[in-house]
Amino acid sequence: MRRFVTLTLAAALPAALGAEQAKSADPAPIMAMGTYVLTDDIEGSEVFYRALFEIDPAIGLSDFVAFDVAGGWFAIASRDKYAPGSEAGSGAVPYLQSADLETLQVRATAAGVTAPEIIEEPGIHLLKITDPNGQLIEFFKLTSQ
């Protein structure tokens, strides 16, 4: 009987492992990350984010503009259509990793907003920019400090 149990487990184990491996090969329930900020001025916001990211939008509709940033979408959306009654800058804060905060600081200033000094904390540097609509966007850079 002991030999039967051992043989049964030996036969069942690869099948069980195969099922676990098949589960892990299934696509993840979350495929990409994206965020959007609300605006009352799609055209003005598009100009600002084109200058900040130095790329053209992947999607450009009259009430929704999306930029492909690091494999996900950073979008601007009409407050009237997508969140009527919401207050400017009251949503979630987009938090984006960057390799070059100084370049983003220069771009933001050139696009017409005041970019504050870069905050240097042990292990991380931060740049907090407020877009022309009052939306805070935070960029971070991991450091070896």
Coordinates of C-alpha atoms in Angstrom, one line a residue:
M1 CA 0.0 0.0 0.0
R2 CA 2.9 2.3 0.8
R3 CA 4.3 1.8 -2.6
F4 CA 0.9 2.7 -4.2
V5 CA 0.7 5.9 -2.2
T6 CA 4.3 6.9 -3.2
L7 CA 3.6 6.1 -6.9
T8 CA 0.3 8.0 -6.7
L9 CA 2.0 11.1 -5.2
A10 CA 4.9 10.8 -7.7
A11 CA 2.4 10.9 -10.5
A12 CA 0.2 13.6 -9.0
L13 CA 3.0 16.0 -8.1
P14 CA 4.0 16.9 -11.7
A15 CA 0.4 17.4 -12.6
A16 CA -0.2 19.7 -9.6
L17 CA 3.0 21.6 -10.4
G18 CA 1.9 21.9 -14.0
A19 CA -1.4 23.4 -12.9
E20 CA 0.3 25.9 -10.6
Q21 CA 2.7 26.9 -13.5
A22 CA -0.3 27.2 -15.8
K23 CA -2.0 29.6 -13.3
S24 CA 1.1 31.8 -13.1
A25 CA 1.3 31.9 -16.9
D26 CA -2.3 33.4 -17.0
P27 CA -2.2 37.1 -17.8
A28 CA -2.2 39.4 -14.8
P29 CA -5.5 41.1 -14.0
I30 CA -3.8 44.5 -14.2
M31 CA -2.1 45.0 -17.6
A32 CA -0.9 48.6 -17.4
M33 CA -0.8 51.6 -15.2
G34 CA -2.3 55.0 -16.1
T35 CA -3.5 58.1 -14.6
Y36 CA -5.4 61.2 -15.6
V37 CA -5.7 64.7 -14.4
L38 CA -8.7 66.9 -14.8
T39 CA -8.7 70.2 -16.7
D40 CA -11.0 73.0 -17.7
D41 CA -8.7 73.9 -20.6
I42 CA -7.9 70.8 -22.7
E43 CA -5.9 72.8 -25.3
G44 CA -3.9 74.7 -22.7
S45 CA -3.2 71.5 -20.8
E46 CA -2.1 69.7 -23.9
V47 CA 0.4 72.5 -24.7
F48 CA 1.8 72.3 -21.1
Y49 CA 2.1 68.5 -21.0
R50 CA 3.6 68.4 -24.6
A51 CA 6.3 70.7 -23.3
L52 CA 6.8 68.9 -20.1
F53 CA 7.1 65.4 -21.6
E54 CA 8.5 66.5 -25.0
I55 CA 6.3 64.0 -26.8
D56 CA 3.1 64.1 -28.9
P57 CA -0.1 62.6 -27.5
A58 CA -1.0 59.0 -28.3
I59 CA -4.7 60.0 -28.3
G60 CA -6.0 63.5 -28.9
L61 CA -9.8 64.0 -28.5
S62 CA -11.6 67.2 -27.7
D63 CA -12.2 66.1 -24.1
F64 CA -9.4 63.5 -23.5
V65 CA -5.7 63.6 -24.4
A66 CA -3.3 60.8 -23.5
F67 CA 0.4 60.6 -23.6
D68 CA 2.3 57.3 -23.6
V69 CA 4.7 57.8 -20.6
A70 CA 6.9 54.8 -19.6
G71 CA 4.5 52.3 -21.0
G72 CA 1.4 53.7 -19.4
W73 CA -1.0 56.6 -20.2
F74 CA -0.8 60.0 -18.5
A75 CA -4.0 61.7 -19.7
I76 CA -5.7 64.9 -19.3
A77 CA -9.5 64.9 -19.2
S78 CA -12.3 67.4 -19.3
R79 CA -13.5 68.1 -15.8
D80 CA -17.0 68.9 -17.1
K81 CA -17.4 65.5 -18.8
Y82 CA -15.5 63.1 -16.5
A83 CA -15.8 64.7 -13.0
P84 CA -18.4 67.5 -13.0
G85 CA -18.4 69.5 -9.8
S86 CA -14.9 68.4 -8.7
E87 CA -12.4 71.0 -7.5
A88 CA -9.2 71.7 -9.3
G89 CA -6.2 69.8 -7.9
S90 CA -8.4 67.7 -5.5
G91 CA -7.8 64.4 -7.1
A92 CA -5.1 61.8 -6.7
V93 CA -1.5 63.0 -7.2
P94 CA 0.3 61.4 -10.1
Y95 CA 3.7 60.1 -8.9
L96 CA 6.2 59.4 -11.7
Q97 CA 9.7 58.1 -11.5
S98 CA 12.3 60.1 -13.4
A99 CA 16.0 59.8 -14.1
D100 CA 16.5 63.5 -14.6
L101 CA 14.5 65.9 -12.3
E102 CA 16.6 68.9 -13.4
T103 CA 15.4 68.5 -17.0
L104 CA 11.8 68.3 -15.9
Q105 CA 12.3 71.4 -13.7
V106 CA 13.6 73.3 -16.8
R107 CA 10.8 72.1 -19.0
A108 CA 8.1 73.0 -16.5
T109 CA 9.5 76.5 -16.1
A110 CA 9.7 76.9 -19.9
A111 CA 6.1 75.7 -20.1
G112 CA 5.1 78.6 -17.9
V113 CA 4.9 77.3 -14.3
T114 CA 7.2 77.9 -11.4
A115 CA 9.0 74.7 -10.6
P116 CA 10.2 74.7 -7.0
E117 CA 13.6 73.5 -5.9
I118 CA 14.2 69.7 -5.9
I119 CA 13.8 68.2 -2.5
E120 CA 16.7 66.0 -1.6
E121 CA 15.9 63.4 1.0
P122 CA 18.1 60.4 1.8
G123 CA 17.5 57.8 -0.9
I124 CA 15.1 59.9 -2.9
H125 CA 14.8 63.3 -4.6
L126 CA 11.4 64.9 -5.3
L127 CA 10.2 67.5 -7.7
K128 CA 6.6 68.7 -7.1
I129 CA 5.1 70.7 -10.0
T130 CA 1.7 72.3 -10.0
D131 CA 0.2 72.4 -13.6
P132 CA -1.7 75.5 -14.9
N133 CA -5.0 73.9 -13.6
G134 CA -3.8 73.6 -10.0
Q135 CA -3.1 69.8 -10.2
L136 CA 0.0 68.7 -8.3
I137 CA 2.3 66.2 -10.1
E138 CA 5.2 64.7 -8.2
F139 CA 8.3 63.3 -9.8
F140 CA 10.8 61.2 -7.9
K141 CA 14.3 59.9 -8.5
L142 CA 15.8 57.1 -6.4
T143 CA 19.3 57.9 -5.2
S144 CA 22.1 55.9 -3.6
Q145 CA 22.3 58.2 -0.6

